[in-house]
PDB file of C-alpha atoms in Angstrom:
ATOM      1  CA  GLU A   1      52.852  -2.718  -8.725  1.00  0.00           C
ATOM      2  CA  ALA A   2      53.022  -6.426  -7.907  1.00  0.00           C
ATOM      3  CA  GLN A   3      55.454  -8.042 -10.270  1.00  0.00           C
ATOM      4  CA  VAL A   4      58.176 -10.551 -10.992  1.00  0.00           C
ATOM      5  CA  THR A   5      61.181  -9.087 -12.750  1.00  0.00           C
ATOM      6  CA  GLN A   6      63.927 -10.873 -14.629  1.00  0.00           C
ATOM      7  CA  ASN A   7      67.218  -9.615 -15.971  1.00  0.00           C
ATOM      8  CA  PRO A   8      68.523  -9.654 -18.547  1.00  0.00           C
ATOM      9  CA  ARG A   9      65.623 -10.060 -20.964  1.00  0.00           C
ATOM     10  CA  TYR A  10      67.913 -11.121 -23.783  1.00  0.00           C
ATOM     11  CA  LEU A  11      71.393 -12.584 -23.596  1.00  0.00           C
ATOM     12  CA  ILE A  12      73.769 -13.991 -26.179  1.00  0.00           C
ATOM     13  CA  THR A  13      76.840 -15.642 -24.735  1.00  0.00           C
ATOM     14  CA  VAL A  14      79.477 -18.219 -25.558  1.00  0.00           C
ATOM     15  CA  THR A  15      79.995 -21.745 -24.320  1.00  0.00           C
ATOM     16  CA  GLY A  16      81.586 -21.920 -20.889  1.00  0.00           C
ATOM     17  CA  LYS A  17      81.164 -18.306 -19.827  1.00  0.00           C
ATOM     18  CA  LYS A  18      79.405 -18.261 -16.453  1.00  0.00           C
ATOM     19  CA  LEU A  19      76.229 -16.250 -16.298  1.00  0.00           C
ATOM     20  CA  THR A  20      73.474 -15.391 -13.854  1.00  0.00           C
ATOM     21  CA  VAL A  21      69.866 -14.585 -14.623  1.00  0.00           C
ATOM     22  CA  THR A  22      68.260 -12.642 -11.822  1.00  0.00           C
ATOM     23  CA  CYS A  23      64.682 -12.967 -10.628  1.00  0.00           C
ATOM     24  CA  SER A  24      63.015 -10.750  -8.079  1.00  0.00           C
ATOM     25  CA  GLN A  25      59.448 -10.511  -6.755  1.00  0.00           C
ATOM     26  CA  ASN A  26      57.869  -7.817  -4.605  1.00  0.00           C
ATOM     27  CA  MET A  27      54.866  -9.772  -3.324  1.00  0.00           C
ATOM     28  CA  ASN A  28      56.484 -11.439  -0.305  1.00  0.00           C
ATOM     29  CA  HIS A  29      55.977 -14.832  -1.914  1.00  0.00           C
ATOM     30  CA  GLU A  30      57.557 -17.847  -0.282  1.00  0.00           C
ATOM     31  CA  TYR A  31      57.555 -20.042  -3.398  1.00  0.00           C
ATOM     32  CA  MET A  32      59.677 -19.309  -6.451  1.00  0.00           C
ATOM     33  CA  SER A  33      60.500 -21.427  -9.455  1.00  0.00           C
ATOM     34  CA  TRP A  34      62.509 -21.462 -12.654  1.00  0.00           C
ATOM     35  CA  TYR A  35      61.284 -22.921 -15.943  1.00  0.00           C
ATOM     36  CA  ARG A  36      62.688 -23.294 -19.381  1.00  0.00           C
ATOM     37  CA  GLN A  37      60.542 -23.373 -22.488  1.00  0.00           C
ATOM     38  CA  ASP A  38      61.620 -25.009 -25.701  1.00  0.00           C
ATOM     39  CA  PRO A  39      59.632 -25.459 -28.921  1.00  0.00           C
ATOM     40  CA  GLY A  40      57.587 -28.650 -28.804  1.00  0.00           C
ATOM     41  CA  LEU A  41      58.526 -29.371 -25.187  1.00  0.00           C
ATOM     42  CA  GLY A  42      56.461 -26.845 -23.309  1.00  0.00           C
ATOM     43  CA  LEU A  43      57.444 -25.564 -19.884  1.00  0.00           C
ATOM     44  CA  ARG A  44      59.858 -27.655 -17.844  1.00  0.00           C
ATOM     45  CA  GLN A  45      60.800 -26.876 -14.279  1.00  0.00           C
ATOM     46  CA  ILE A  46      64.485 -26.444 -13.473  1.00  0.00           C
ATOM     47  CA  TYR A  47      64.554 -25.664  -9.746  1.00  0.00           C
ATOM     48  CA  TYR A  48      62.160 -24.366  -7.166  1.00  0.00           C
ATOM     49  CA  SER A  49      62.376 -22.851  -3.715  1.00  0.00           C
ATOM     50  CA  MET A  50      59.856 -23.190  -0.930  1.00  0.00           C
ATOM     51  CA  ASN A  51      61.423 -20.459   1.200  1.00  0.00           C
ATOM     52  CA  VAL A  52      64.708 -18.790   2.059  1.00  0.00           C
ATOM     53  CA  GLU A  53      67.581 -21.293   1.964  1.00  0.00           C
ATOM     54  CA  VAL A  54      65.227 -24.114   0.853  1.00  0.00           C
ATOM     55  CA  THR A  55      65.551 -25.254  -2.758  1.00  0.00           C
ATOM     56  CA  ASP A  56      64.939 -28.456  -4.671  1.00  0.00           C
ATOM     57  CA  LYS A  57      65.456 -29.864  -8.136  1.00  0.00           C
ATOM     58  CA  GLY A  58      62.753 -29.793 -10.741  1.00  0.00           C
ATOM     59  CA  ASP A  59      62.612 -31.967 -13.822  1.00  0.00           C
ATOM     60  CA  VAL A  60      65.655 -30.619 -15.684  1.00  0.00           C
ATOM     61  CA  PRO A  61      68.215 -29.336 -13.131  1.00  0.00           C
ATOM     62  CA  GLU A  62      71.402 -30.497 -14.877  1.00  0.00           C
ATOM     63  CA  GLY A  63      73.749 -27.624 -15.686  1.00  0.00           C
ATOM     64  CA  TYR A  64      71.978 -25.123 -13.422  1.00  0.00           C
ATOM     65  CA  LYS A  65      72.377 -23.824  -9.898  1.00  0.00           C
ATOM     66  CA  VAL A  66      70.145 -21.625  -7.788  1.00  0.00           C
ATOM     67  CA  SER A  67      70.286 -19.861  -4.463  1.00  0.00           C
ATOM     68  CA  ARG A  68      67.678 -18.278  -2.202  1.00  0.00           C
ATOM     69  CA  LYS A  69      69.449 -16.046   0.271  1.00  0.00           C
ATOM     70  CA  GLU A  70      66.640 -13.504   0.426  1.00  0.00           C
ATOM     71  CA  LYS A  71      62.931 -14.029   0.091  1.00  0.00           C
ATOM     72  CA  ARG A  72      62.546 -11.704  -2.872  1.00  0.00           C
ATOM     73  CA  ASN A  73      65.426 -12.991  -5.039  1.00  0.00           C
ATOM     74  CA  PHE A  74      65.980 -16.328  -6.756  1.00  0.00           C
ATOM     75  CA  PRO A  75      68.876 -16.149  -9.233  1.00  0.00           C
ATOM     76  CA  LEU A  76      69.540 -18.859 -11.816  1.00  0.00           C
ATOM     77  CA  ILE A  77      73.211 -19.607 -12.363  1.00  0.00           C
ATOM     78  CA  LEU A  78      74.728 -21.326 -15.365  1.00  0.00           C
ATOM     79  CA  GLU A  79      78.301 -22.138 -14.351  1.00  0.00           C
ATOM     80  CA  SER A  80      79.393 -23.367 -17.770  1.00  0.00           C
ATOM     81  CA  PRO A  81      76.670 -22.757 -20.333  1.00  0.00           C
ATOM     82  CA  SER A  82      76.367 -25.025 -23.331  1.00  0.00           C
ATOM     83  CA  PRO A  83      74.391 -24.622 -26.570  1.00  0.00           C
ATOM     84  CA  ASN A  84      71.690 -27.032 -25.348  1.00  0.00           C
ATOM     85  CA  GLN A  85      70.829 -24.452 -22.696  1.00  0.00           C
ATOM     86  CA  THR A  86      69.697 -22.053 -25.388  1.00  0.00           C
ATOM     87  CA  SER A  87      66.099 -21.498 -24.384  1.00  0.00           C
ATOM     88  CA  LEU A  88      63.450 -19.116 -23.073  1.00  0.00           C
ATOM     89  CA  TYR A  89      63.589 -18.961 -19.290  1.00  0.00           C
ATOM     90  CA  PHE A  90      60.799 -17.941 -16.945  1.00  0.00           C
ATOM     91  CA  CYS A  91      60.828 -17.231 -13.255  1.00  0.00           C
ATOM     92  CA  ALA A  92      57.564 -17.637 -11.351  1.00  0.00           C
ATOM     93  CA  SER A  93      56.391 -17.073  -7.808  1.00  0.00           C
ATOM     94  CA  SER A  94      53.370 -17.644  -5.601  1.00  0.00           C
ATOM     95  CA  PHE A  95      52.537 -17.401  -1.942  1.00  0.00           C
ATOM     96  CA  PHE A  96      53.088 -21.002  -0.907  1.00  0.00           C
ATOM     97  CA  GLY A  97      53.206 -23.353  -3.874  1.00  0.00           C
ATOM     98  CA  THR A  98      51.340 -24.660  -6.870  1.00  0.00           C
ATOM     99  CA  SER A  99      48.305 -26.470  -5.506  1.00  0.00           C
ATOM    100  CA  THR A 100      46.025 -23.569  -4.707  1.00  0.00           C
ATOM    101  CA  ASP A 101      48.001 -20.403  -5.396  1.00  0.00           C
ATOM    102  CA  THR A 102      47.963 -18.193  -8.454  1.00  0.00           C
ATOM    103  CA  GLN A 103      51.313 -18.294 -10.230  1.00  0.00           C
ATOM    104  CA  TYR A 104      52.966 -15.018 -11.224  1.00  0.00           C
ATOM    105  CA  PHE A 105      55.474 -15.113 -14.046  1.00  0.00           C
ATOM    106  CA  GLY A 106      58.355 -12.882 -14.985  1.00  0.00           C
ATOM    107  CA  PRO A 107      58.607 -11.561 -18.556  1.00  0.00           C
ATOM    108  CA  GLY A 108      61.109 -14.205 -19.638  1.00  0.00           C
ATOM    109  CA  THR A 109      64.790 -14.258 -20.546  1.00  0.00           C
ATOM    110  CA  ARG A 110      65.770 -15.382 -23.999  1.00  0.00           C
ATOM    111  CA  LEU A 111      69.219 -16.982 -23.771  1.00  0.00           C
ATOM    112  CA  THR A 112      71.373 -17.988 -26.706  1.00  0.00           C
ATOM    113  CA  VAL A 113      74.576 -19.931 -26.068  1.00  0.00           C
ATOM    114  CA  LEU A 114      76.914 -20.059 -29.036  1.00  0.00           C
TER     115      LEU A 114
ATOM    116  CA  LYS B   1      50.003 -40.994 -22.254  1.00  0.00           C
ATOM    117  CA  ASN B   2      50.588 -37.530 -20.816  1.00  0.00           C
ATOM    118  CA  GLU B   3      49.046 -36.865 -17.435  1.00  0.00           C
ATOM    119  CA  VAL B   4      47.602 -33.576 -18.700  1.00  0.00           C
ATOM    120  CA  GLU B   5      46.284 -33.459 -22.238  1.00  0.00           C
ATOM    121  CA  GLN B   6      44.882 -30.498 -24.087  1.00  0.00           C
ATOM    122  CA  SER B   7      42.809 -30.318 -27.224  1.00  0.00           C
ATOM    123  CA  PRO B   8      42.870 -29.048 -29.804  1.00  0.00           C
ATOM    124  CA  GLN B   9      46.559 -28.315 -30.344  1.00  0.00           C
ATOM    125  CA  ASN B  10      45.744 -25.553 -32.784  1.00  0.00           C
ATOM    126  CA  LEU B  11      42.558 -23.611 -33.302  1.00  0.00           C
ATOM    127  CA  THR B  12      41.784 -20.919 -35.836  1.00  0.00           C
ATOM    128  CA  ALA B  13      38.464 -19.109 -35.666  1.00  0.00           C
ATOM    129  CA  GLN B  14      36.750 -15.974 -36.883  1.00  0.00           C
ATOM    130  CA  GLU B  15      36.228 -12.971 -34.697  1.00  0.00           C
ATOM    131  CA  GLY B  16      33.061 -13.316 -32.654  1.00  0.00           C
ATOM    132  CA  GLU B  17      33.040 -17.092 -32.474  1.00  0.00           C
ATOM    133  CA  PHE B  18      32.599 -19.014 -29.243  1.00  0.00           C
ATOM    134  CA  ILE B  19      35.820 -20.834 -28.399  1.00  0.00           C
ATOM    135  CA  THR B  20      36.285 -23.976 -26.317  1.00  0.00           C
ATOM    136  CA  ILE B  21      39.619 -25.445 -25.267  1.00  0.00           C
ATOM    137  CA  ASN B  22      39.665 -28.708 -23.371  1.00  0.00           C
ATOM    138  CA  CYS B  23      41.974 -30.124 -20.736  1.00  0.00           C
ATOM    139  CA  SER B  24      41.875 -33.692 -19.436  1.00  0.00           C
ATOM    140  CA  TYR B  25      44.048 -35.006 -16.653  1.00  0.00           C
ATOM    141  CA  SER B  26      44.730 -38.422 -15.222  1.00  0.00           C
ATOM    142  CA  VAL B  27      46.038 -37.385 -11.815  1.00  0.00           C
ATOM    143  CA  GLY B  28      44.128 -36.550  -8.695  1.00  0.00           C
ATOM    144  CA  ILE B  29      44.295 -32.817  -8.193  1.00  0.00           C
ATOM    145  CA  SER B  30      43.233 -30.118  -5.786  1.00  0.00           C
ATOM    146  CA  ALA B  31      42.963 -27.413  -8.431  1.00  0.00           C
ATOM    147  CA  LEU B  32      43.686 -26.764 -12.073  1.00  0.00           C
ATOM    148  CA  HIS B  33      45.424 -23.746 -13.566  1.00  0.00           C
ATOM    149  CA  TRP B  34      44.676 -22.034 -16.854  1.00  0.00           C
ATOM    150  CA  LEU B  35      47.307 -19.665 -18.210  1.00  0.00           C
ATOM    151  CA  GLN B  36      47.726 -17.551 -21.307  1.00  0.00           C
ATOM    152  CA  GLN B  37      50.984 -17.008 -23.143  1.00  0.00           C
ATOM    153  CA  HIS B  38      50.983 -13.938 -25.343  1.00  0.00           C
ATOM    154  CA  PRO B  39      52.653 -13.946 -28.761  1.00  0.00           C
ATOM    155  CA  GLY B  40      55.418 -11.850 -27.192  1.00  0.00           C
ATOM    156  CA  GLY B  41      56.122 -14.663 -24.719  1.00  0.00           C
ATOM    157  CA  GLY B  42      54.699 -13.360 -21.441  1.00  0.00           C
ATOM    158  CA  ILE B  43      52.669 -15.800 -19.322  1.00  0.00           C
ATOM    159  CA  VAL B  44      49.637 -14.721 -17.327  1.00  0.00           C
ATOM    160  CA  SER B  45      47.555 -16.759 -14.956  1.00  0.00           C
ATOM    161  CA  LEU B  46      43.885 -16.704 -16.001  1.00  0.00           C
ATOM    162  CA  PHE B  47      42.160 -19.024 -13.567  1.00  0.00           C
ATOM    163  CA  MET B  48      42.754 -21.467 -10.807  1.00  0.00           C
ATOM    164  CA  LEU B  49      39.751 -23.589 -10.018  1.00  0.00           C
ATOM    165  CA  SER B  50      38.967 -26.633  -7.963  1.00  0.00           C
ATOM    166  CA  SER B  51      35.250 -26.959  -8.663  1.00  0.00           C
ATOM    167  CA  GLY B  52      32.425 -25.535 -10.703  1.00  0.00           C
ATOM    168  CA  LYS B  53      32.912 -22.490 -12.831  1.00  0.00           C
ATOM    169  CA  LYS B  54      34.760 -19.179 -12.814  1.00  0.00           C
ATOM    170  CA  LYS B  55      34.206 -16.196 -15.067  1.00  0.00           C
ATOM    171  CA  HIS B  56      36.369 -13.210 -15.849  1.00  0.00           C
ATOM    172  CA  GLY B  57      35.125 -10.916 -18.559  1.00  0.00           C
ATOM    173  CA  ARG B  58      34.641 -12.984 -21.705  1.00  0.00           C
ATOM    174  CA  LEU B  59      36.562 -15.941 -20.310  1.00  0.00           C
ATOM    175  CA  ILE B  60      34.855 -18.810 -18.510  1.00  0.00           C
ATOM    176  CA  ALA B  61      36.547 -21.838 -17.003  1.00  0.00           C
ATOM    177  CA  THR B  62      34.753 -24.946 -15.841  1.00  0.00           C
ATOM    178  CA  ILE B  63      35.962 -28.076 -14.144  1.00  0.00           C
ATOM    179  CA  ASN B  64      34.451 -31.491 -13.456  1.00  0.00           C
ATOM    180  CA  ILE B  65      36.590 -33.152 -10.825  1.00  0.00           C
ATOM    181  CA  GLN B  66      34.872 -36.548 -11.139  1.00  0.00           C
ATOM    182  CA  GLU B  67      35.391 -36.674 -14.903  1.00  0.00           C
ATOM    183  CA  LYS B  68      38.883 -35.116 -14.604  1.00  0.00           C
ATOM    184  CA  HIS B  69      38.106 -32.573 -17.259  1.00  0.00           C
ATOM    185  CA  SER B  70      38.232 -28.817 -17.544  1.00  0.00           C
ATOM    186  CA  SER B  71      37.264 -26.407 -20.300  1.00  0.00           C
ATOM    187  CA  LEU B  72      38.188 -22.845 -21.088  1.00  0.00           C
ATOM    188  CA  HIS B  73      35.613 -20.886 -23.058  1.00  0.00           C
ATOM    189  CA  ILE B  74      35.979 -17.532 -24.748  1.00  0.00           C
ATOM    190  CA  THR B  75      32.804 -15.724 -25.737  1.00  0.00           C
ATOM    191  CA  ALA B  76      32.712 -13.131 -28.530  1.00  0.00           C
ATOM    192  CA  SER B  77      36.315 -13.905 -29.444  1.00  0.00           C
ATOM    193  CA  HIS B  78      38.555 -11.077 -30.617  1.00  0.00           C
ATOM    194  CA  PRO B  79      41.915 -11.039 -32.425  1.00  0.00           C
ATOM    195  CA  ARG B  80      43.570  -9.898 -29.203  1.00  0.00           C
ATOM    196  CA  ASP B  81      42.604 -13.280 -27.706  1.00  0.00           C
ATOM    197  CA  SER B  82      45.134 -14.895 -30.045  1.00  0.00           C
ATOM    198  CA  ALA B  83      47.611 -16.626 -27.774  1.00  0.00           C
ATOM    199  CA  VAL B  84      48.662 -20.013 -26.462  1.00  0.00           C
ATOM    200  CA  TYR B  85      46.408 -21.280 -23.679  1.00  0.00           C
ATOM    201  CA  ILE B  86      47.934 -23.743 -21.247  1.00  0.00           C
ATOM    202  CA  CYS B  87      46.400 -25.838 -18.499  1.00  0.00           C
ATOM    203  CA  ALA B  88      48.464 -27.192 -15.632  1.00  0.00           C
ATOM    204  CA  ALA B  89      47.741 -29.529 -12.734  1.00  0.00           C
ATOM    205  CA  PRO B  90      49.628 -29.536  -9.423  1.00  0.00           C
ATOM    206  CA  ARG B  91      51.620 -32.604  -8.514  1.00  0.00           C
ATOM    207  CA  ASP B  92      51.185 -34.098  -5.072  1.00  0.00           C
ATOM    208  CA  SER B  93      54.134 -32.174  -3.676  1.00  0.00           C
ATOM    209  CA  ASN B  94      52.506 -28.725  -3.957  1.00  0.00           C
ATOM    210  CA  TYR B  95      55.669 -27.438  -5.542  1.00  0.00           C
ATOM    211  CA  GLN B  96      55.447 -28.670  -9.100  1.00  0.00           C
ATOM    212  CA  LEU B  97      52.983 -28.496 -11.949  1.00  0.00           C
ATOM    213  CA  ILE B  98      52.247 -30.947 -14.723  1.00  0.00           C
ATOM    214  CA  TRP B  99      51.905 -28.854 -17.839  1.00  0.00           C
ATOM    215  CA  GLY B 100      49.669 -29.380 -20.813  1.00  0.00           C
ATOM    216  CA  ALA B 101      51.232 -28.882 -24.233  1.00  0.00           C
ATOM    217  CA  GLY B 102      49.178 -25.765 -24.904  1.00  0.00           C
ATOM    218  CA  THR B 103      46.560 -24.767 -27.450  1.00  0.00           C
ATOM    219  CA  LYS B 104      47.551 -22.181 -30.000  1.00  0.00           C
ATOM    220  CA  LEU B 105      44.544 -19.993 -30.736  1.00  0.00           C
ATOM    221  CA  ILE B 106      44.350 -17.621 -33.681  1.00  0.00           C
ATOM    222  CA  ILE B 107      41.342 -15.351 -34.045  1.00  0.00           C
ATOM    223  CA  LYS B 108      41.010 -13.804 -37.477  1.00  0.00           C
ATOM    224  CA  PRO B 109      39.288 -10.439 -37.929  1.00  0.00           C
TER     225      PRO B 109
END
């Protein structure tokens, strides 16, 4: 089954404790992206990747890191989480980008930073 | 003014009603996305269209590129259609989307 998976689905952590949210897709997509969703603010892009070893900042990259060592995986790293990073996070992928490709979303990761 | 605007923000209707959600954009685009976010949070792509009309089951999406306007219609609405519907337009770069704020739809039985 074609899908985007994220882990964990729910995470409660404390300020400053490094964490990684994994994202994996099995559709051989070149493009992957991370979003955060906050009430009243809609979806905001954190980082995206056009292919292996090619990443770029989205609209809200501060406090986040990403890597794309393999085509299927695009982990989101929070080196020192803070309470303002409490949010619902989505990973998405598509074949080449956003202009003409259907976007496939993971199920979301609900992160709480205390 | 947001580059992608949706209306209405909230919509409550009775089961069976014909639903229309509108999306207007101020940027030049190659295609427009319509997505659905379920009450549980999951996001599903419904349509991507660059011209004319697309239909999938009871859902119909139309776009008028010249007027920079798109509509999502739901025929014979059902409570399971209750969700947030979001339109999004690609930015020039092909790697980012400009997101509408979403329309929260509630269909009452």
